[in-house]
Amino acid sequence: MVDKNYLKASIISVIIILIISIVFIGQSGQPGFTSILPIDSLGLQFLYFFTWMWLGAIIGIFFGYILAPLFLYIHKQIIGRNMTYGIQEIQDPNPNKFKGILKGFFPALMAINFALIFFEDPFIHSLIIGDMNPSDAVTIILGMVILLSVTSGIAIALFSPVWFLQDSGIIYSNKEKLEKKRLPLEVRSVGGWYLYLLKGYAGISVLLSFYIIFSNYATQELENIPGLIFFLVFPITLTLLMIPSIIILEKITEHRTKYMQKYAKKFGIVKKVQVKFEEI
């Protein structure tokens, strides 16, 4: 039986894609804005890049199978030299309920930040937009639409292994250090540690980027106002476009959990962990 939340999320995603398709196909008679595609149609070019935003995110999910073992190995070699690792069994009280409508928000912020960084490169700007004014708000929007078709997949590919690790229940503790120092016991998730770093980078960097954009354009002509509104609403739009990838992520939870626990055993992580709180 399909959970109502999954159905609702799927409907939202389909509606967003249909709206984008209808709007841009209606502009198919206008000339394109970039020469990197063989089709010289504004609407079809927009539709192509927006399609790759959600398709790239879906592809990015499967990079978790490659990067998650690497992330675990790096953590164990750098952070976990004097740490004790184990596997905590995670029970999902509602395994068939979709809980990830906004899970793509921080990957969306990271994708936007990457797009803004790449757009600042003169070679990339010249390649995708040509000689259009790089300081114009409309030009930045067009450039970001192109670049987000790539950076959306990159951002999800970085978050995906972190979700793999988090859902697999692999945790670490400073238990060994307690034998040498008087410290409080700390138990943390390996995936949670990476997630904290990625969310921090995505949140802070995109806020800084938005501040620079708004400070540059808020004092300019009124024609830049639509561009500023675009920057405000696009993180949510991109988050909604990532919903299909998050649905796939949740549907393969059991498979990727077993996959990561198998790699954990290869790295010597074989202890089962139970965290209990008792009244004093």
XYZ file of N, CA and C in Angstrom, residues 22-229:
624
model
N 5.132 23.287 -19.100
C 4.126 24.102 -19.793
C 4.639 25.518 -20.039
N 5.254 26.104 -18.991
C 5.754 27.479 -19.107
C 6.832 27.580 -20.179
N 7.781 26.645 -20.149
C 8.920 26.755 -21.054
C 8.600 26.304 -22.475
N 7.733 25.298 -22.622
C 7.342 24.892 -23.974
C 6.592 26.024 -24.672
N 5.878 26.818 -23.871
C 5.186 27.979 -24.421
C 6.132 29.036 -24.953
N 7.410 28.968 -24.515
C 8.419 29.923 -24.983
C 9.337 29.313 -26.047
N 8.911 28.168 -26.597
C 9.798 27.449 -27.520
C 10.075 28.213 -28.809
N 9.244 29.217 -29.123
C 9.471 29.989 -30.337
C 10.529 31.061 -30.196
N 10.950 31.346 -28.957
C 11.965 32.370 -28.709
C 13.368 31.787 -28.911
N 14.327 32.592 -29.361
C 15.699 32.089 -29.535
C 16.324 31.712 -28.200
N 17.241 30.748 -28.234
C 17.886 30.273 -27.013
C 18.839 31.295 -26.423
N 19.283 31.026 -25.184
C 20.169 31.962 -24.492
C 21.594 31.431 -24.353
N 21.833 30.200 -24.811
C 23.184 29.651 -24.754
C 23.453 28.839 -26.010
N 24.710 28.793 -26.411
C 25.086 28.068 -27.628
C 25.649 26.685 -27.331
N 25.646 26.269 -26.066
C 26.226 24.962 -25.730
C 25.281 23.814 -26.089
N 24.019 24.132 -26.415
C 23.065 23.117 -26.848
C 22.787 23.282 -28.335
N 22.520 22.192 -29.041
C 22.252 22.289 -30.482
C 20.881 22.874 -30.796
N 19.994 22.964 -29.797
C 18.652 23.508 -30.029
C 18.627 25.003 -29.710
N 18.164 25.801 -30.666
C 18.108 27.256 -30.474
C 16.682 27.668 -30.115
N 16.253 27.240 -28.930
C 14.895 27.532 -28.468
C 14.942 27.834 -26.978
N 14.463 29.005 -26.588
C 14.497 29.419 -25.188
C 13.765 28.422 -24.293
N 12.537 28.077 -24.675
C 11.739 27.181 -23.848
C 12.334 25.797 -23.727
N 12.785 25.232 -24.843
C 13.344 23.881 -24.821
C 14.677 23.835 -24.083
N 15.458 24.915 -24.172
C 16.710 24.957 -23.422
C 16.442 24.990 -21.920
N 15.514 25.828 -21.493
C 15.135 25.869 -20.081
C 14.631 24.499 -19.623
N 13.768 23.895 -20.423
C 13.206 22.592 -20.076
C 14.305 21.540 -19.955
N 15.283 21.587 -20.836
C 16.406 20.644 -20.804
C 17.181 20.766 -19.493
N 17.522 21.999 -19.119
C 18.332 22.193 -17.915
C 17.549 21.866 -16.643
N 16.273 22.231 -16.600
C 15.464 21.893 -15.429
C 15.263 20.385 -15.314
N 15.142 19.704 -16.450
C 15.017 18.243 -16.426
C 16.253 17.607 -15.817
N 17.419 18.157 -16.172
C 18.655 17.600 -15.637
C 18.866 17.940 -14.167
N 18.167 18.950 -13.671
C 18.265 19.244 -12.232
C 17.729 18.082 -11.410
N 16.539 17.572 -11.777
C 15.990 16.463 -10.990
C 16.572 15.127 -11.417
N 16.909 14.987 -12.704
C 17.514 13.739 -13.166
C 18.926 13.581 -12.596
N 19.680 14.699 -12.550
C 21.016 14.659 -11.961
C 20.972 14.313 -10.489
N 19.940 14.811 -9.785
C 19.792 14.487 -8.365
C 19.540 12.996 -8.174
N 18.742 12.394 -9.057
C 18.480 10.951 -8.976
C 19.769 10.169 -9.183
N 20.555 10.565 -10.174
C 21.841 9.894 -10.427
C 22.765 10.062 -9.228
N 22.743 11.260 -8.622
C 23.610 11.537 -7.480
C 23.360 10.627 -6.298
N 22.109 10.171 -6.112
C 21.786 9.273 -5.000
C 22.651 8.019 -5.039
N 22.881 7.478 -6.219
C 23.586 6.207 -6.343
C 25.095 6.351 -6.153
N 25.590 7.583 -6.091
C 26.996 7.782 -5.758
C 27.266 7.418 -4.303
N 26.199 7.306 -3.506
C 26.370 6.877 -2.125
C 27.010 5.509 -2.028
N 26.736 4.643 -2.994
C 27.318 3.299 -2.985
C 28.830 3.336 -3.192
N 29.310 4.369 -3.832
C 30.754 4.505 -4.066
C 31.423 5.305 -2.953
N 30.801 6.421 -2.570
C 31.446 7.363 -1.655
C 31.250 7.032 -0.180
N 30.152 6.372 0.183
C 29.903 6.091 1.599
C 31.006 5.231 2.228
N 31.444 4.136 1.591
C 32.565 3.380 2.165
C 33.838 4.222 2.271
N 34.065 5.089 1.282
C 35.240 5.964 1.318
C 35.137 6.951 2.474
N 33.967 7.541 2.676
C 33.763 8.472 3.786
C 33.995 7.783 5.124
N 33.513 6.552 5.247
C 33.700 5.803 6.495
C 35.179 5.518 6.733
N 35.884 5.130 5.679
C 37.319 4.842 5.804
C 38.090 6.092 6.221
N 37.783 7.231 5.591
C 38.461 8.489 5.925
C 38.192 8.875 7.377
N 36.947 8.748 7.806
C 36.594 9.093 9.191
C 37.351 8.210 10.173
N 37.417 6.937 9.869
C 38.079 5.992 10.780
C 39.583 6.240 10.847
N 40.171 6.653 9.726
C 41.614 6.880 9.700
C 42.011 8.215 10.318
N 41.165 9.226 10.199
C 41.530 10.570 10.671
C 40.916 10.885 12.029
N 39.618 10.734 12.148
C 38.925 11.085 13.387
C 38.952 9.939 14.388
N 38.893 8.722 13.889
C 38.648 7.583 14.772
C 39.849 6.776 15.208
N 41.030 7.355 15.194
C 42.210 6.583 15.599
C 42.117 6.101 17.042
N 41.571 6.928 17.914
C 41.432 6.545 19.319
C 39.964 6.430 19.717
N 39.139 6.059 18.754
C 37.709 5.937 19.002
C 37.266 4.480 18.901
N 36.155 4.198 19.524
C 35.538 2.879 19.444
C 34.324 2.966 18.529
N 34.277 2.079 17.546
C 33.176 2.090 16.582
C 32.233 0.917 16.832
N 30.992 1.117 16.462
C 30.001 0.061 16.591
C 28.810 0.333 15.694
N 27.872 -0.602 15.698
C 26.667 -0.479 14.879
C 25.444 -0.519 15.779
N 24.657 0.520 15.691
C 23.419 0.600 16.462
C 22.246 0.226 15.560
N 21.429 -0.672 16.021
C 20.258 -1.063 15.237
C 19.213 0.043 15.311
N 18.815 0.537 14.161
C 17.854 1.638 14.096
C 16.481 1.093 13.730
N 15.514 1.383 14.564
C 14.140 0.957 14.312
C 13.329 2.143 13.792
N 12.756 1.982 12.631
C 11.899 3.026 12.066
C 10.448 2.710 12.425
N 9.813 3.534 13.262
C 8.429 3.254 13.666
C 7.431 3.344 12.515
N 7.787 4.085 11.469
C 6.899 4.227 10.301
C 7.707 4.023 9.021
N 8.095 2.767 8.728
C 8.980 2.525 7.581
C 8.370 2.863 6.230
N 7.042 2.883 6.148
C 6.386 3.164 4.868
C 5.939 4.612 4.728
N 6.307 5.441 5.692
C 5.899 6.840 5.666
C 7.030 7.704 5.118
N 6.712 8.503 4.119
C 7.716 9.388 3.529
C 7.914 10.615 4.404
N 9.172 10.857 4.780
C 9.473 11.956 5.700
C 10.494 12.925 5.112
N 10.663 12.884 3.807
C 11.772 13.641 3.235
C 11.406 14.734 2.257
N 10.221 15.342 2.414
C 9.826 16.382 1.457
C 10.842 17.523 1.424
N 11.357 17.903 2.593
C 12.323 19.009 2.664
C 13.753 18.519 2.895
N 13.989 17.223 2.714
C 15.326 16.673 2.948
C 16.345 17.219 1.950
N 15.864 17.633 0.805
C 16.769 18.158 -0.217
C 17.096 19.628 -0.061
N 16.635 20.258 1.033
C 16.833 21.705 1.174
C 18.310 22.078 1.247
N 19.075 21.413 2.124
C 20.497 21.758 2.243
C 21.297 21.351 1.001
N 21.020 20.194 0.375
C 21.659 19.940 -0.920
C 21.328 21.008 -1.956
N 20.098 21.532 -1.920
C 19.724 22.606 -2.850
C 20.553 23.853 -2.590
N 20.747 24.193 -1.312
C 21.578 25.349 -0.970
C 23.012 25.148 -1.448
N 23.525 23.923 -1.260
C 24.890 23.637 -1.703
C 24.998 23.733 -3.221
N 24.008 23.220 -3.928
C 24.016 23.281 -5.393
C 24.016 24.725 -5.877
N 23.217 25.569 -5.228
C 23.165 26.990 -5.591
C 24.505 27.657 -5.333
N 25.120 27.339 -4.202
C 26.420 27.924 -3.882
C 27.487 27.502 -4.890
N 27.512 26.211 -5.232
C 28.461 25.731 -6.239
C 28.241 26.446 -7.575
N 26.973 26.621 -7.957
C 26.661 27.285 -9.227
C 27.165 28.722 -9.231
N 26.983 29.416 -8.111
C 27.461 30.801 -8.017
C 28.985 30.865 -8.077
N 29.652 29.903 -7.434
C 31.121 29.866 -7.457
C 31.625 29.628 -8.882
N 31.046 28.627 -9.561
C 31.469 28.323 -10.926
C 31.195 29.486 -11.873
N 30.077 30.186 -11.643
C 29.703 31.288 -12.527
C 30.704 32.435 -12.449
N 31.403 32.550 -11.317
C 32.393 33.616 -11.165
C 33.630 33.378 -12.020
N 33.832 32.141 -12.464
C 34.992 31.837 -13.298
C 34.782 32.410 -14.701
N 35.687 33.267 -15.176
C 35.504 33.915 -16.491
C 35.366 32.924 -17.642
N 36.133 31.834 -17.587
C 36.071 30.853 -18.677
C 34.706 30.181 -18.727
N 34.203 29.748 -17.566
C 32.897 29.081 -17.519
C 31.796 30.042 -17.939
N 31.886 31.277 -17.440
C 30.875 32.282 -17.808
C 30.853 32.508 -19.309
N 32.031 32.645 -19.902
C 32.121 32.877 -21.344
C 31.604 31.674 -22.127
N 31.856 30.469 -21.604
C 31.448 29.247 -22.295
C 29.934 29.099 -22.352
N 29.256 29.393 -21.235
C 27.820 29.111 -21.172
C 26.936 30.294 -21.559
N 27.415 31.507 -21.341
C 26.588 32.693 -21.584
C 27.143 33.587 -22.691
N 28.399 33.398 -23.051
C 28.993 34.235 -24.090
C 29.383 35.598 -23.557
N 29.054 36.643 -24.287
C 29.472 37.998 -23.914
C 28.389 38.777 -23.168
N 27.408 38.074 -22.605
C 26.373 38.760 -21.821
C 26.983 39.353 -20.559
N 26.448 40.478 -20.102
C 26.970 41.194 -18.941
C 26.927 40.316 -17.693
N 28.091 39.947 -17.103
C 28.115 39.049 -15.947
C 27.558 39.663 -14.676
N 27.424 40.989 -14.637
C 26.920 41.647 -13.429
C 25.413 41.879 -13.475
N 24.785 41.489 -14.580
C 23.343 41.674 -14.715
C 22.614 40.521 -14.030
N 21.539 40.840 -13.296
C 20.816 39.823 -12.532
C 20.240 38.741 -13.440
N 19.704 39.132 -14.593
C 19.124 38.163 -15.522
C 20.195 37.211 -16.038
N 21.381 37.750 -16.324
C 22.481 36.918 -16.802
C 22.870 35.887 -15.756
N 22.934 36.303 -14.502
C 23.279 35.382 -13.421
C 22.235 34.276 -13.309
N 20.965 34.639 -13.440
C 19.894 33.645 -13.366
C 20.034 32.619 -14.487
N 20.272 33.090 -15.709
C 20.437 32.181 -16.839
C 21.642 31.272 -16.633
N 22.739 31.851 -16.165
C 23.932 31.058 -15.902
C 23.701 30.023 -14.816
N 22.961 30.412 -13.775
C 22.685 29.482 -12.685
C 21.793 28.334 -13.132
N 20.822 28.623 -13.995
C 19.952 27.563 -14.502
C 20.779 26.496 -15.211
N 21.752 26.944 -16.003
C 22.629 26.003 -16.704
C 23.482 25.218 -15.715
N 24.132 25.923 -14.801
C 25.066 25.277 -13.883
C 24.364 24.384 -12.871
N 23.146 24.752 -12.467
C 22.412 23.930 -11.501
C 22.039 22.572 -12.077
N 21.981 22.473 -13.396
C 21.712 21.170 -14.004
C 22.856 20.198 -13.739
N 24.018 20.740 -13.389
C 25.183 19.918 -13.040
C 25.383 19.859 -11.528
N 25.316 21.020 -10.873
C 25.636 21.077 -9.440
C 24.572 20.414 -8.565
N 23.344 20.276 -9.058
C 22.317 19.565 -8.285
C 22.737 18.118 -8.062
N 23.229 17.500 -9.113
C 23.706 16.126 -8.990
C 24.931 16.018 -8.109
N 25.831 17.006 -8.210
C 27.040 17.000 -7.378
C 26.677 17.115 -5.904
N 25.755 18.028 -5.584
C 25.358 18.235 -4.189
C 24.718 16.983 -3.602
N 23.806 16.359 -4.344
C 23.172 15.131 -3.859
C 24.202 14.014 -3.737
N 25.162 13.979 -4.663
C 26.214 12.956 -4.605
C 27.067 13.097 -3.353
N 27.194 14.309 -2.812
C 27.944 14.524 -1.572
C 27.100 14.207 -0.339
N 25.821 14.514 -0.396
C 24.942 14.232 0.744
C 24.538 12.759 0.805
N 24.434 12.109 -0.338
C 23.963 10.728 -0.377
C 24.786 9.775 0.496
N 26.129 9.767 0.405
C 26.900 8.871 1.273
C 26.715 9.172 2.750
N 26.466 10.426 3.075
C 26.226 10.808 4.469
C 24.917 10.194 4.956
N 23.893 10.229 4.117
C 22.619 9.589 4.475
C 22.788 8.076 4.568
N 23.611 7.497 3.696
C 23.901 6.065 3.770
C 24.478 5.727 5.142
N 25.472 6.502 5.562
C 26.134 6.255 6.847
C 25.177 6.468 8.015
N 24.393 7.510 7.937
C 23.482 7.837 9.036
C 22.431 6.742 9.229
N 21.859 6.275 8.145
C 20.801 5.270 8.240
C 21.331 3.876 8.558
N 22.620 3.647 8.350
C 23.196 2.328 8.642
C 23.467 2.126 10.127
N 23.407 3.214 10.914
C 23.582 3.093 12.360
C 25.022 2.973 12.822
N 25.975 3.348 11.985
C 27.390 3.273 12.374
C 27.720 4.468 13.262
N 28.150 4.181 14.485
C 28.443 5.233 15.453
C 29.853 5.060 16.000
N 30.345 6.085 16.673
C 31.660 6.010 17.309
C 31.611 6.697 18.663
N 32.555 6.329 19.516
C 32.560 6.841 20.885
C 33.995 7.076 21.341
N 34.149 7.964 22.321
C 35.468 8.231 22.907
C 35.738 7.327 24.103
N 35.144 6.157 24.106
C 35.251 5.235 25.239
C 36.697 4.915 25.592
N 37.557 4.735 24.572
C 38.966 4.416 24.834
C 39.678 5.563 25.531
N 39.311 6.799 25.203
C 39.953 7.955 25.832
C 39.623 8.049 27.313
N 38.477 7.509 27.708
C 38.064 7.595 29.108
C 38.995 6.809 30.021
N 39.722 5.861 29.446
C 40.662 5.073 30.244
C 41.905 5.876 30.601
N 42.143 6.972 29.869
C 43.341 7.783 30.100
C 43.014 9.175 30.637
N 41.804 9.668 30.340
C 41.439 11.020 30.753
C 40.061 11.022 31.403
N 39.847 12.026 32.223
C 38.535 12.195 32.851
C 37.665 13.054 31.931
N 36.855 12.388 31.133
C 36.021 13.054 30.137
C 34.613 12.467 30.171
N 33.618 13.248 29.757
C 32.274 12.684 29.630
C 32.203 11.763 28.417
N 31.391 10.749 28.503
C 31.233 9.816 27.393
C 30.495 10.500 26.241
N 31.042 10.374 25.036
C 30.412 10.932 23.844
C 30.134 9.809 22.848
N 28.931 9.782 22.352
C 28.542 8.813 21.328
C 27.937 9.591 20.163
N 28.522 9.428 18.990
C 28.053 10.189 17.829
C 27.900 9.278 16.614
N 27.056 9.703 15.713
C 26.879 9.001 14.450
C 27.922 9.486 13.447
N 28.527 8.552 12.717
C 29.496 8.937 11.686
C 28.800 9.782 10.618
N 27.624 9.338 10.204
C 26.870 10.108 9.221
C 26.456 11.466 9.750
N 26.099 11.516 11.041
C 25.714 12.784 11.657
C 26.861 13.773 11.695
N 28.086 13.254 11.888
C 29.275 14.112 11.918
C 29.480 14.779 10.552
N 29.393 13.985 9.490
C 29.525 14.536 8.136
C 28.370 15.475 7.807
N 27.161 15.099 8.236
C 25.984 15.913 7.938
C 26.095 17.295 8.569
N 26.642 17.340 9.773
C 26.848 18.616 10.463
C 27.778 19.516 9.647
N 28.848 18.937 9.103
C 29.796 19.713 8.297
C 29.155 20.211 6.998
N 28.468 19.326 6.298
C 27.875 19.699 5.014
C 26.772 20.735 5.176
N 25.927 20.552 6.188
C 24.862 21.533 6.422
C 25.444 22.888 6.806
N 26.489 22.862 7.626
C 27.129 24.109 8.029
C 27.705 24.848 6.839
N 28.404 24.103 5.972
C 28.981 24.734 4.781
C 27.887 25.266 3.862
N 26.876 24.428 3.588
C 25.812 24.827 2.661
C 25.066 26.050 3.172
N 24.730 26.052 4.449
C 23.960 27.161 5.015
C 24.731 28.462 5.051
N 25.958 28.405 5.580
C 26.753 29.629 5.732
C 27.181 30.185 4.375
N 27.635 29.307 3.487
C 28.154 29.772 2.195
C 27.063 30.391 1.334
N 25.871 29.778 1.331
C 24.814 30.337 0.483
C 24.271 31.637 1.075
N 24.256 31.754 2.393
C 23.848 33.022 3.011
C 24.814 34.138 2.629
N 26.109 33.811 2.643
C 27.116 34.793 2.249
C 26.952 35.176 0.785
N 26.718 34.187 -0.066
C 26.529 34.453 -1.497
C 25.297 35.313 -1.738
N 24.201 34.985 -1.052
C 22.977 35.766 -1.203
C 23.168 37.195 -0.706
N 23.931 37.348 0.363
C 24.188 38.693 0.892
C 24.928 39.536 -0.141
N 25.924 38.934 -0.786
C 26.693 39.656 -1.807
C 25.789 40.040 -2.979
N 24.947 39.097 -3.411
C 24.042 39.364 -4.535
C 23.064 40.477 -4.200
N 22.449 40.388 -3.024
C 21.453 41.387 -2.647
C 22.091 42.756 -2.430
N 23.292 42.783 -1.868
C 23.952 44.070 -1.653
C 24.343 44.712 -2.977
N 24.599 43.887 -3.992
C 24.979 44.419 -5.306
C 23.779 44.928 -6.103
N 22.643 44.246 -5.960
C 21.509 44.534 -6.835
C 20.358 45.272 -6.168
N 20.314 45.258 -4.848
C 19.187 45.896 -4.157
C 19.164 47.401 -4.381
N 20.332 47.978 -4.623
C 20.411 49.431 -4.810
C 20.372 49.834 -6.282
N 20.215 48.840 -7.181
C 20.198 49.139 -8.611
C 18.767 49.297 -9.121
N 18.600 49.195 -10.427
C 17.320 49.472 -11.051
C 16.239 48.509 -10.586
N 14.986 48.950 -10.724
C 13.851 48.122 -10.348
C 13.765 46.860 -11.205
N 14.386 46.885 -12.383
C 14.321 45.722 -13.267
C 15.029 44.516 -12.666
N 15.873 44.742 -11.658
C 16.560 43.633 -11.015
C 15.722 42.969 -9.926
N 14.581 43.562 -9.576
C 13.746 43.007 -8.515
C 13.277 41.587 -8.838
N 12.812 41.286 -10.068
C 12.434 39.898 -10.373
C 13.581 38.916 -10.156
N 14.801 39.357 -10.471
C 15.952 38.497 -10.242
C 16.175 38.216 -8.771
N 15.978 39.231 -7.932
C 16.139 39.046 -6.490
C 15.075 38.102 -5.947
N 13.857 38.220 -6.454
C 12.783 37.315 -6.032
C 13.122 35.880 -6.433
